[in-house]
Amino acid sequence: MDDNEKCLTIIRKQLSELELPRDALPYTPTFETLKADFERQAGSRLTNHAFWKLVSKTAKKGGLSTPGKKKRAPRTRLPTREEQLEVLRLVPDGIGSRDDLPYTRRFDDLYKRFTDLTGTRFTKHEFWRAVSSVAKQSRKPQPLFDAAPLGKLATDTVQFLERLNPWWRALPGPGTPDLRRWAYDEILQRFRTKIAPVIAMRGPRQVGKTTIQFQLIERLLRLRKLPPNQILRVQFDEAPALGSLKNPIEAIVRWFEDQILKQTLNEAAQEGKEVFFFFDEVQNLANWSEQIKAIVDSSRVQILVTGSSALRIGQGRDSLAGRLSSIELGPMRLTEIARLRGLVQLKPFSNVNEINRWTKKEFWLELIDHAKRNENALNQAFEVFSTYGGYPICHKSASAQLSALATQIVEDVVERTVAHEQVKGASEEIVRGVFRLLCRYAGERVAIKRLSEELSARSGSGVTATQVNAAIDYLENTLLIRLLKPLEIGRKRHTSPPTICLCDHFMRYALLREEIPLAPWHLKGKNETLATQAGHLVEGIVGNLFASTQGVDAFFFPERKDEPEVDVVLSIGLRHLPIEV
């Protein structure tokens, strides 16, 4: 008997006496015991991977089961649906020969990435069992066609749609970041409950709206195993020549039914098929809401629309009354920054979105207790937020230069917003100049007259209050700023100017290149002027946060006789909650 046959005989005897299947062995004490016993009998030492390969080779030959008795692996911790998705993202094309994975550097890398991404504490054995089970679901997709059929659309339009929907041709979509923002889970929940056929997510540019679309599509394809012909995505701010189509959304949907889905939306629904439409920057089309209304009134489909215009998305709410639920997405929260930066894990306060509880004293006591228990993690996240703000692009690389990030924010957010369309009543230069002034006075209250006078003095030409108002209206509609107006109780009206709130304070640094530390420990020993400026900025940050929260109206209460000023007042129903920053 040669050495190889002797080794296989030893292992065969070990496995025949074992009550566990071989897949239950990796990363367990039983595996270590078997390996030690083998080395003693064989008189040679093997690596864990080499011994596992011998075990697999022997087990594949079969004949090791006791007649009438099936070997069963003990139950282990099951991955959640989101954890299953992370496994599928780690091994999108499967794990190949799974016998090649245990006790390798590749397995260790996958295990580390999985635990870093999910924050879970799977043992290596639990992770192996999850990978070997879930990865079986990974299959190389099959294309629907070599080239999308033209149908009744122009060639460039079809090619554009084909490029935006690479899954039709079994091609990978753009890579998605590991971080999933809070709105991702919220949209998933609304998809499940189907409270409305249309979900509208609005927010300023570069906060992650398009990324969330791709993450949702990835989940539908990989975890839900939704056929690719049941998903349509259109980026309307890049679409070619749609102006030649009378009703472009309806025309594209009809083409999708004929050429991609190969049946009507209602026929698909009757067969139990779910169809999803993802429309990005849809507000740029005239009558977009009326077209979507016509679709959801006559067909069963779920639609996510995203846009960076509060006014136009808001106007669609009227046409889609009873058919639309909305979500507002701003820059990242501290919990998201902590995760993206790989800081100490910071769990979100679970009740933060239960607006009806905000009027209860217990809610705020629980929130204070949560903050105390997570003080270290909160301080770390706030330290980073103080410098870099909440735009995702500012946190992608820890080594990025602050000045380079500032330039990127100006180009990708400010300039693209300012130059996106012609503002009625104000030129590009006036809009740009007004925004710079608003950044300088972030968190303060400045009259329109003063802004027009300062802008006139800076530009050397007359800028009227009407032009300043037009620019401010546009900037507010693009969600770059919020204005907290004075709270009016009863019939008392106030003429105080509103509090200026930036959607993110890093834009102030990006435009003015003036660093103002926000963390209290960095303000110690600083002059009073700097501390006052920091106070204004924080007031604007808090004001923007609450003003962008659904179900809440945010104001400030101006000082008057025998009544002090209140920085922020939240109105929830008939209740008013004062907040001093």
C-alpha positions as a printed NumPy array, in Angstrom:
array([[  0.   ,   0.   ,   0.   ],
       [  1.541,   3.344,  -1.078],
       [  1.482,   6.439,   1.157],
       [ -1.405,   8.09 ,  -0.723],
       [ -3.607,   4.997,  -0.464],
       [ -2.688,   4.684,   3.2  ],
       [ -3.764,   8.271,   3.845],
       [ -7.086,   7.773,   2.08 ],
       [ -7.71 ,   4.547,   4.039],
       [ -7.158,   6.357,   7.348],
       [ -9.493,   9.161,   6.394],
       [-12.089,   6.743,   5.026],
       [-12.169,   4.95 ,   8.364],
       [-12.416,   8.294,  10.239],
       [-15.345,   9.484,   8.135],
       [-17.212,   6.185,   8.332],
       [-17.162,   6.428,  12.128],
       [-18.206,  10.099,  12.089],
       [-21.846,  11.123,  12.498],
       [-21.345,  14.486,  10.778],
       [-21.305,  15.252,   7.041],
       [-18.044,  16.683,   5.758],
       [-19.498,  20.205,   5.207],
       [-20.011,  20.439,   8.969],
       [-16.292,  19.936,   9.688],
       [-14.349,  23.081,   8.684],
       [-13.358,  25.389,  11.528],
       [-14.567,  23.077,  14.315],
       [-12.803,  21.206,  17.141],
       [-13.905,  17.962,  15.456],
       [-11.857,  18.867,  12.393],
       [ -8.817,  19.584,  14.565],
       [ -9.237,  16.225,  16.356],
       [ -9.527,  14.317,  13.074],
       [ -6.452,  16.05 ,  11.674],
       [ -4.356,  15.326,  14.794],
       [ -5.438,  11.658,  14.738],
       [ -4.611,  11.41 ,  11.033],
       [ -1.137,  12.896,  11.515],
       [ -0.452,  10.448,  14.344],
       [ -1.473,   7.429,  12.249],
       [  0.102,   8.615,   8.985],
       [  3.289,   9.824,  10.602],
       [  3.257,  13.069,   8.597],
       [  1.983,  16.603,   9.047],
       [ -0.372,  18.454,   6.715],
       [ -1.708,  21.973,   6.476],
       [ -5.365,  22.423,   7.363],
       [ -6.186,  23.063,   3.697],
       [ -4.34 ,  19.965,   2.487],
       [ -6.075,  17.756,   5.065],
       [ -9.464,  19.238,   4.125],
       [ -8.798,  18.466,   0.448],
       [ -8.041,  14.832,   1.34 ],
       [-11.232,  14.631,   3.392],
       [-13.266,  16.043,   0.489],
       [-11.619,  13.727,  -2.044],
       [-12.368,  10.698,   0.116],
       [-15.948,  11.723,   0.906],
       [-16.767,  12.277,  -2.764],
       [-16.09 ,   8.595,  -3.487],
       [-19.11 ,   7.758,  -1.313],
       [-19.935,   4.576,   0.523],
       [-19.375,   6.12 ,   3.937],
       [-22.977,   6.345,   5.165],
       [-24.562,   3.836,   7.502],
       [-27.503,   2.158,   5.695],
       [-30.8  ,   3.725,   6.731],
       [-29.113,   6.558,   8.609],
       [-28.475,   9.996,   7.108],
       [-25.719,  12.191,   8.473],
       [-27.013,  15.596,   9.525],
       [-25.098,  18.738,  10.331],
       [-26.02 ,  20.514,  13.578],
       [-27.939,  23.74 ,  13.187],
       [-25.927,  26.914,  13.085],
       [-26.778,  30.577,  13.114],
       [-28.667,  31.529,   9.957],
       [-27.745,  34.722,   8.101],
       [-30.413,  37.387,   7.782],
       [-31.629,  38.422,   4.354],
       [-29.255,  41.393,   4.315],
       [-26.366,  39.157,   5.433],
       [-27.227,  36.752,   2.624],
       [-27.032,  39.688,   0.214],
       [-23.555,  40.554,   1.492],
       [-22.428,  36.966,   0.886],
       [-23.802,  37.118,  -2.658],
       [-22.034,  40.436,  -3.231],
       [-18.765,  38.908,  -2.02 ],
       [-19.095,  35.909,  -4.363],
       [-21.287,  37.197,  -7.231],
       [-20.323,  34.324,  -9.552],
       [-20.391,  31.623,  -6.873],
       [-17.413,  30.2  ,  -5.014],
       [-16.343,  27.855,  -7.77 ],
       [-15.262,  24.566,  -6.246],
       [-16.232,  25.064,  -2.626],
       [-13.711,  22.415,  -1.57 ],
       [-10.975,  24.879,  -2.565],
       [-12.145,  27.599,  -0.147],
       [-11.686,  26.474,   3.516],
       [ -8.383,  27.265,   5.186],
       [ -7.19 ,  29.638,   2.458],
       [ -6.266,  33.297,   2.399],
       [ -9.268,  33.936,   0.151],
       [-11.613,  32.539,   2.811],
       [ -9.972,  34.679,   5.493],
       [-10.333,  37.772,   3.302],
       [-14.008,  37.043,   2.627],
       [-14.622,  36.443,   6.325],
       [-12.973,  39.725,   7.323],
       [-14.839,  41.722,   4.693],
       [-18.136,  40.147,   5.739],
       [-17.664,  40.917,   9.439],
       [-16.482,  44.458,   8.66 ],
       [-19.478,  45.089,   6.415],
       [-22.189,  43.611,   8.604],
       [-20.769,  44.167,  12.083],
       [-21.863,  40.604,  12.929],
       [-19.815,  38.191,  14.994],
       [-20.121,  35.017,  12.963],
       [-17.551,  32.355,  13.821],
       [-15.524,  31.089,  10.893],
       [-17.541,  27.866,  10.979],
       [-20.842,  29.775,  10.862],
       [-19.545,  31.893,   7.999],
       [-18.391,  28.793,   6.093],
       [-21.829,  27.209,   6.467],
       [-23.479,  30.451,   5.295],
       [-21.172,  30.799,   2.288],
       [-21.494,  27.154,   1.224],
       [-25.293,  27.44 ,   1.412],
       [-25.974,  30.95 ,   0.101],
       [-23.349,  30.932,  -2.646],
       [-25.186,  28.062,  -4.32 ],
       [-27.735,  30.71 ,  -5.311],
       [-25.129,  32.593,  -7.365],
       [-25.613,  31.785, -11.009],
       [-24.201,  33.506, -14.047],
       [-27.163,  35.379, -15.57 ],
       [-28.266,  34.828, -19.159],
       [-28.735,  37.797, -21.54 ],
       [-32.191,  38.631, -22.873],
       [-30.708,  39.582, -26.257],
       [-27.491,  40.618, -27.986],
       [-28.902,  44.082, -28.709],
       [-32.176,  45.581, -27.532],
       [-34.846,  45.673, -30.267],
       [-35.73 ,  49.138, -31.498],
       [-39.492,  48.858, -31.53 ],
       [-40.988,  52.319, -31.914],
       [-38.163,  54.257, -30.253],
       [-35.239,  55.97 , -31.918],
       [-31.935,  54.088, -32.096],
       [-30.072,  56.457, -29.755],
       [-32.882,  56.23 , -27.179],
       [-32.841,  52.41 , -27.214],
       [-29.046,  52.349, -26.937],
       [-29.315,  54.791, -24.033],
       [-31.849,  52.548, -22.238],
       [-29.709,  49.499, -22.928],
       [-26.701,  51.2  , -21.348],
       [-28.721,  52.161, -18.267],
       [-30.027,  48.602, -17.848],
       [-26.958,  46.36 , -18.293],
       [-28.72 ,  43.448, -16.534],
       [-30.811,  42.95 , -19.701],
       [-27.623,  41.727, -21.396],
       [-26.331,  39.877, -18.309],
       [-23.687,  42.562, -17.805],
       [-22.723,  43.854, -14.348],
       [-24.124,  47.159, -13.183],
       [-21.982,  49.871, -11.623],
       [-20.364,  48.784,  -8.393],
       [-22.305,  49.833,  -5.325],
       [-20.761,  50.946,  -2.021],
       [-21.033,  48.722,   1.027],
       [-22.787,  51.399,   3.065],
       [-26.545,  51.424,   2.683],
       [-28.087,  54.66 ,   3.833],
       [-31.158,  54.735,   6.067],
       [-33.461,  55.485,   3.114],
       [-32.547,  52.128,   1.533],
       [-34.28 ,  50.19 ,   4.316],
       [-37.168,  52.651,   4.372],
       [-37.832,  52.174,   0.647],
       [-37.592,  48.39 ,   0.984],
       [-40.204,  48.514,   3.726],
       [-42.517,  50.611,   1.561],
       [-42.02 ,  48.24 ,  -1.368],
       [-43.067,  45.363,   0.895],
       [-46.111,  47.052,   2.378],
       [-47.172,  48.607,  -0.951],
       [-48.763,  51.575,   0.825],
       [-48.443,  53.524,  -2.429],
       [-47.408,  52.505,  -5.962],
       [-45.032,  55.472,  -6.252],
       [-42.227,  56.435,  -3.864],
       [-40.62 ,  59.825,  -4.393],
       [-37.161,  60.38 ,  -2.888],
       [-35.888,  63.931,  -3.107],
       [-32.653,  65.472,  -1.918],
       [-29.776,  67.703,  -3.019],
       [-27.236,  66.457,  -5.535],
       [-24.572,  63.924,  -4.5  ],
       [-26.232,  62.62 ,  -1.312],
       [-26.703,  59.099,  -2.712],
       [-30.127,  58.953,  -4.377],
       [-28.884,  57.253,  -7.545],
       [-26.672,  54.924,  -5.513],
       [-29.693,  53.75 ,  -3.534],
       [-31.473,  52.964,  -6.803],
       [-28.602,  50.711,  -7.884],
       [-28.418,  49.054,  -4.465],
       [-32.124,  48.245,  -4.59 ],
       [-31.792,  46.836,  -8.108],
       [-28.826,  44.739,  -6.984],
       [-30.907,  43.314,  -4.152],
       [-33.823,  42.501,  -6.455],
       [-31.551,  40.697,  -8.909],
       [-29.28 ,  38.848,  -6.51 ],
       [-31.379,  38.139,  -3.447],
       [-34.919,  38.171,  -4.813],
       [-33.778,  36.503,  -8.065],
       [-36.095,  38.832,  -9.968],
       [-35.789,  38.277, -13.725],
       [-33.917,  41.213, -15.301],
       [-36.733,  41.935, -17.752],
       [-38.903,  43.022, -14.808],
       [-36.697,  46.03 , -14.012],
       [-36.498,  49.322, -15.908],
       [-34.266,  52.236, -14.959],
       [-34.162,  55.628, -16.719],
       [-31.881,  58.59 , -15.955],
       [-33.911,  61.439, -17.375],
       [-31.343,  64.212, -16.989],
       [-29.084,  62.331, -19.43 ],
       [-31.723,  60.993, -21.817],
       [-31.237,  61.96 , -25.505],
       [-33.905,  63.646, -27.616],
       [-36.835,  62.797, -25.369],
       [-38.316,  66.181, -26.144],
       [-39.406,  64.76 , -29.511],
       [-41.693,  62.315, -27.702],
       [-45.046,  63.73 , -26.679],
       [-45.189,  61.703, -23.441],
       [-41.696,  60.197, -23.038],
       [-42.375,  58.202, -19.854],
       [-45.438,  56.517, -21.321],
       [-43.615,  55.908, -24.637],
       [-40.675,  54.235, -22.867],
       [-43.01 ,  52.113, -20.728],
       [-44.936,  50.934, -23.813],
       [-41.615,  50.043, -25.482],
       [-40.553,  48.189, -22.317],
       [-43.78 ,  46.161, -22.319],
       [-43.444,  45.246, -25.994],
       [-39.73 ,  44.605, -26.304],
       [-38.411,  43.689, -22.821],
       [-41.226,  42.379, -20.637],
       [-42.948,  40.826, -23.686],
       [-46.372,  41.354, -22.103],
       [-48.376,  44.159, -20.569],
       [-47.837,  45.181, -16.967],
       [-51.282,  43.853, -16.066],
       [-50.628,  40.499, -17.743],
       [-47.406,  40.231, -15.749],
       [-49.261,  41.116, -12.529],
       [-51.889,  38.442, -13.192],
       [-49.074,  35.895, -13.426],
       [-47.728,  37.053, -10.054],
       [-44.741,  38.916, -11.518],
       [-43.545,  42.096,  -9.808],
       [-42.263,  44.878, -12.049],
       [-40.166,  47.8  , -10.797],
       [-39.452,  51.15 , -12.463],
       [-36.622,  53.411, -11.275],
       [-36.828,  56.959, -12.643],
       [-33.962,  59.33 , -11.774],
       [-34.25 ,  63.155, -12.048],
       [-37.7  ,  62.667, -13.512],
       [-38.79 ,  66.171, -12.505],
       [-36.948,  67.552, -15.528],
       [-39.78 ,  66.331, -17.764],
       [-42.915,  68.354, -18.301],
       [-46.056,  66.642, -16.981],
       [-44.025,  63.827, -15.448],
       [-46.484,  63.27 , -12.621],
       [-49.49 ,  63.117, -14.966],
       [-47.716,  60.469, -17.068],
       [-46.869,  58.371, -14.015],
       [-50.432,  58.788, -12.747],
       [-51.735,  57.372, -16.024],
       [-49.413,  54.372, -15.657],
       [-50.254,  53.484, -12.03 ],
       [-53.972,  54.103, -12.518],
       [-54.108,  51.529, -15.317],
       [-51.362,  49.063, -14.319],
       [-49.836,  47.304, -11.33 ],
       [-46.232,  48.383, -10.965],
       [-43.961,  49.809,  -8.264],
       [-42.107,  53.017,  -9.092],
       [-39.278,  54.856,  -7.35 ],
       [-38.708,  58.394,  -8.597],
       [-35.817,  60.549,  -7.416],
       [-35.037,  64.201,  -7.93 ],
       [-33.133,  67.196,  -6.622],
       [-35.946,  69.75 ,  -6.967],
       [-38.173,  70.109,  -3.93 ],
       [-40.634,  72.251,  -5.856],
       [-41.11 ,  70.006,  -8.876],
       [-41.178,  66.761,  -6.895],
       [-43.534,  68.456,  -4.453],
       [-45.799,  69.575,  -7.282],
       [-46.051,  65.956,  -8.41 ],
       [-47.544,  65.108,  -5.038],
       [-50.729,  66.955,  -5.98 ],
       [-51.252,  65.02 ,  -9.216],
       [-50.35 ,  61.743,  -7.499],
       [-52.424,  62.269,  -4.37 ],
       [-53.168,  58.902,  -2.757],
       [-50.631,  57.186,  -5.021],
       [-47.34 ,  58.616,  -3.73 ],
       [-45.326,  58.466,  -0.534],
       [-42.25 ,  60.664,  -0.177],
       [-38.825,  60.416,   1.447],
       [-36.325,  63.216,   1.927],
       [-32.65 ,  62.29 ,   1.841],
       [-30.001,  64.715,   3.041],
       [-26.292,  64.346,   3.835],
       [-25.177,  61.436,   5.988],
       [-26.053,  60.989,   9.626],
       [-23.434,  60.332,  12.309],
       [-24.199,  56.593,  12.362],
       [-23.559,  56.418,   8.622],
       [-20.336,  58.417,   8.86 ],
       [-19.081,  56.134,  11.637],
       [-19.71 ,  53.039,   9.541],
       [-18.268,  54.446,   6.318],
       [-15.161,  55.624,   8.153],
       [-14.73 ,  52.326,   9.981],
       [-14.998,  53.985,  13.393],
       [-16.382,  52.41 ,  16.547],
       [-19.735,  50.909,  15.636],
       [-22.469,  53.438,  16.371],
       [-25.973,  52.048,  16.485],
       [-28.813,  54.384,  15.504],
       [-31.414,  55.276,  18.065],
       [-34.201,  52.872,  17.128],
       [-37.085,  55.252,  17.8  ],
       [-35.774,  58.269,  15.898],
       [-38.378,  58.023,  13.12 ],
       [-41.346,  57.514,  15.424],
       [-42.438,  61.127,  15.167],
       [-45.552,  60.561,  17.258],
       [-43.288,  59.725,  20.232],
       [-41.335,  62.971,  19.964],
       [-44.   ,  64.741,  21.995],
       [-43.431,  62.344,  24.913],
       [-40.92 ,  63.112,  27.642],
       [-39.859,  59.454,  27.712],
       [-38.603,  59.673,  24.121],
       [-36.098,  62.417,  24.952],
       [-34.966,  60.681,  28.147],
       [-34.324,  57.498,  26.168],
       [-32.441,  59.506,  23.55 ],
       [-30.259,  61.123,  26.224],
       [-29.525,  57.717,  27.737],
       [-28.62 ,  56.337,  24.298],
       [-26.229,  59.27 ,  23.74 ],
       [-24.523,  58.706,  27.104],
       [-24.048,  54.998,  26.399],
       [-22.534,  55.77 ,  22.994],
       [-20.628,  58.92 ,  23.975],
       [-17.236,  57.741,  22.712],
       [-18.555,  56.628,  19.317],
       [-20.635,  59.798,  18.942],
       [-17.632,  61.997,  19.703],
       [-15.497,  60.173,  17.126],
       [-18.166,  60.521,  14.449],
       [-18.832,  64.172,  15.295],
       [-15.096,  64.915,  15.132],
       [-15.048,  63.721,  11.517],
       [-18.379,  65.391,  10.701],
       [-17.08 ,  68.678,  12.101],
       [-14.325,  68.753,   9.491],
       [-15.796,  66.942,   6.499],
       [-19.556,  67.405,   6.785],
       [-21.961,  64.728,   5.604],
       [-21.542,  64.384,   1.849],
       [-20.621,  60.733,   1.039],
       [-17.9  ,  61.825,  -1.394],
       [-16.008,  63.451,   1.499],
       [-15.719,  60.116,   3.321],
       [-14.772,  57.691,   0.56 ],
       [-11.06 ,  58.033,   1.216],
       [ -9.466,  58.879,   4.554],
       [ -6.362,  60.156,   2.763],
       [ -8.147,  62.685,   0.521],
       [ -6.929,  66.269,   0.847],
       [ -9.463,  68.678,   2.313],
       [ -8.85 ,  71.201,  -0.467],
       [ -9.393,  68.544,  -3.152],
       [-12.687,  67.523,  -1.562],
       [-13.763,  71.161,  -1.396],
       [-13.045,  71.613,  -5.1  ],
       [-15.014,  68.45 ,  -5.881],
       [-18.036,  69.61 ,  -3.873],
       [-18.03 ,  72.979,  -5.63 ],
       [-17.894,  71.318,  -9.055],
       [-20.287,  68.411,  -8.448],
       [-22.84 ,  70.097,  -6.198],
       [-22.72 ,  73.881,  -6.307],
       [-21.8  ,  74.491,  -9.94 ],
       [-23.982,  71.717, -11.34 ],
       [-26.914,  73.039,  -9.339],
       [-26.357,  76.682, -10.281],
       [-25.765,  75.945, -13.968],
       [-28.49 ,  73.294, -14.227],
       [-31.194,  75.613, -15.47 ],
       [-31.974,  79.238, -16.074],
       [-33.453,  80.844, -12.979],
       [-36.329,  83.152, -13.674],
       [-35.466,  86.591, -12.312],
       [-31.788,  86.   , -11.503],
       [-28.657,  85.293, -13.522],
       [-26.171,  82.507, -12.8  ],
       [-23.766,  85.039, -11.315],
       [-26.43 ,  86.393,  -8.972],
       [-27.433,  82.88 ,  -7.839],
       [-23.782,  82.021,  -7.265],
       [-23.163,  85.263,  -5.364],
       [-26.279,  84.898,  -3.207],
       [-25.283,  81.351,  -2.257],
       [-21.813,  82.508,  -1.195],
       [-23.412,  85.139,   1.04 ],
       [-25.834,  82.602,   2.515],
       [-22.867,  80.34 ,   3.289],
       [-21.155,  83.226,   5.083],
       [-24.26 ,  83.902,   7.158],
       [-25.201,  80.231,   7.754],
       [-27.196,  79.873,  10.971],
       [-27.908,  83.609,  11.109],
       [-30.871,  85.786,  10.132],
       [-30.124,  88.417,   7.522],
       [-32.625,  90.694,   5.804],
       [-32.992,  90.545,   2.022],
       [-32.156,  94.244,   1.775],
       [-28.796,  93.693,   3.444],
       [-27.988,  90.772,   1.138],
       [-28.814,  92.818,  -1.971],
       [-26.696,  95.736,  -0.716],
       [-23.698,  93.513,   0.021],
       [-23.988,  91.717,  -3.3  ],
       [-24.258,  95.03 ,  -5.141],
       [-21.137,  96.31 ,  -3.402],
       [-19.192,  93.119,  -4.216],
       [-20.27 ,  92.901,  -7.856],
       [-20.085,  96.615,  -8.616],
       [-23.542,  96.528, -10.193],
       [-27.004,  96.898,  -8.766],
       [-28.631,  93.708,  -7.488],
       [-32.233,  94.147,  -6.446],
       [-34.099,  92.505,  -3.581],
       [-36.336,  90.849,  -6.179],
       [-33.326,  89.195,  -7.807],
       [-32.004,  88.039,  -4.426],
       [-35.421,  86.577,  -3.58 ],
       [-35.517,  84.726,  -6.916],
       [-32.071,  83.233,  -6.251],
       [-33.011,  82.203,  -2.707],
       [-36.229,  80.568,  -3.925],
       [-34.245,  78.555,  -6.468],
       [-31.592,  77.482,  -3.934],
       [-34.311,  76.424,  -1.502],
       [-36.063,  74.423,  -4.225],
       [-32.816,  72.591,  -4.995],
       [-32.552,  71.756,  -1.269],
       [-29.131,  73.368,  -0.894],
       [-30.597,  75.61 ,   1.785],
       [-33.502,  75.681,   4.221],
       [-35.107,  78.741,   5.733],
       [-36.542,  78.54 ,   9.235],
       [-39.294,  81.129,   9.442],
       [-40.512,  82.673,  12.689],
       [-43.25 ,  80.76 ,  14.472],
       [-46.582,  82.482,  14.295],
       [-48.962,  81.758,  17.156],
       [-52.506,  82.944,  16.842],
       [-52.689,  86.02 ,  14.631],
       [-49.35 ,  87.458,  15.638],
       [-47.151,  87.902,  12.575],
       [-43.411,  88.46 ,  12.713],
       [-41.278,  90.318,  10.215],
       [-38.006,  88.752,  11.362],
       [-35.902,  87.299,   8.516],
       [-35.587,  83.486,   8.521],
       [-32.69 ,  81.452,   9.861],
       [-30.386,  80.402,   7.015],
       [-29.681,  76.648,   7.145],
       [-27.253,  74.99 ,   4.722],
       [-27.918,  71.41 ,   3.727],
       [-24.302,  70.716,   4.752],
       [-21.788,  73.012,   6.439],
       [-18.852,  71.643,   4.395],
       [-20.161,  73.679,   1.457],
       [-19.346,  76.794,   3.459],
       [-15.722,  75.706,   3.73 ],
       [-15.699,  74.638,   0.073],
       [-16.729,  78.11 ,  -1.106],
       [-15.112,  80.352,   1.502],
       [-12.139,  78.161,   2.576],
       [-12.656,  79.262,   6.154],
       [-12.314,  76.491,   8.738],
       [-14.582,  76.733,  11.768],
       [-14.288,  73.868,  14.253],
       [-17.605,  72.626,  15.631],
       [-16.486,  70.14 ,  18.281],
       [-16.548,  71.794,  21.748],
       [-13.124,  70.41 ,  22.646],
       [-11.62 ,  72.212,  19.65 ],
       [-13.195,  75.533,  20.633],
       [-11.587,  75.675,  24.07 ],
       [ -9.271,  78.654,  24.268],
       [-10.472,  80.065,  20.943],
       [-11.672,  83.642,  20.616],
       [-15.329,  84.495,  21.165],
       [-15.922,  85.434,  17.531],
       [-14.963,  81.939,  16.344],
       [-17.115,  80.322,  19.02 ],
       [-20.068,  82.488,  17.987],
       [-19.626,  81.506,  14.334],
       [-19.474,  77.841,  15.341],
       [-22.667,  78.305,  17.338],
       [-24.444,  79.763,  14.304],
       [-23.274,  76.893,  12.101],
       [-24.509,  74.272,  14.575],
       [-27.831,  76.079,  14.843],
       [-28.147,  75.866,  11.049],
       [-27.192,  72.17 ,  11.065],
       [-29.852,  71.362,  13.646],
       [-32.414,  73.51 ,  11.843],
       [-31.756,  71.747,   8.522],
       [-31.989,  68.319,  10.158],
       [-35.421,  68.941,  11.62 ],
       [-36.697,  70.915,   8.619],
       [-35.968,  67.898,   6.402],
       [-37.718,  65.44 ,   8.743],
       [-41.09 ,  64.229,   7.502],
       [-43.997,  64.914,   9.809],
       [-42.239,  67.856,  11.447],
       [-42.42 ,  71.59 ,  10.748],
       [-39.421,  73.574,  11.994],
       [-39.431,  77.276,  12.946],
       [-37.596,  79.619,  15.285],
       [-39.204,  81.79 ,  17.946],
       [-38.053,  85.423,  17.823],
       [-37.304,  87.322,  21.003],
       [-40.05 ,  89.605,  22.203],
       [-41.054,  91.33 ,  25.413],
       [-40.677,  88.989,  28.393],
       [-40.066,  86.017,  26.058],
       [-36.574,  84.867,  25.051],
       [-35.607,  83.721,  21.572],
       [-35.757,  79.971,  20.879],
       [-33.351,  78.632,  18.231],
       [-35.638,  75.915,  16.859],
       [-39.28 ,  75.127,  17.513],
       [-40.703,  71.834,  16.231],
       [-44.387,  71.704,  15.376],
       [-45.891,  68.224,  15.451],
       [-49.617,  68.386,  15.026],
       [-50.817,  70.92 ,  17.571],
       [-47.774,  70.516,  19.824],
       [-44.728,  72.822,  19.846],
       [-41.344,  71.568,  21.089],
       [-38.712,  74.257,  21.831],
       [-35.061,  73.316,  21.217],
       [-32.168,  75.484,  22.312],
       [-28.907,  74.726,  20.5  ]])
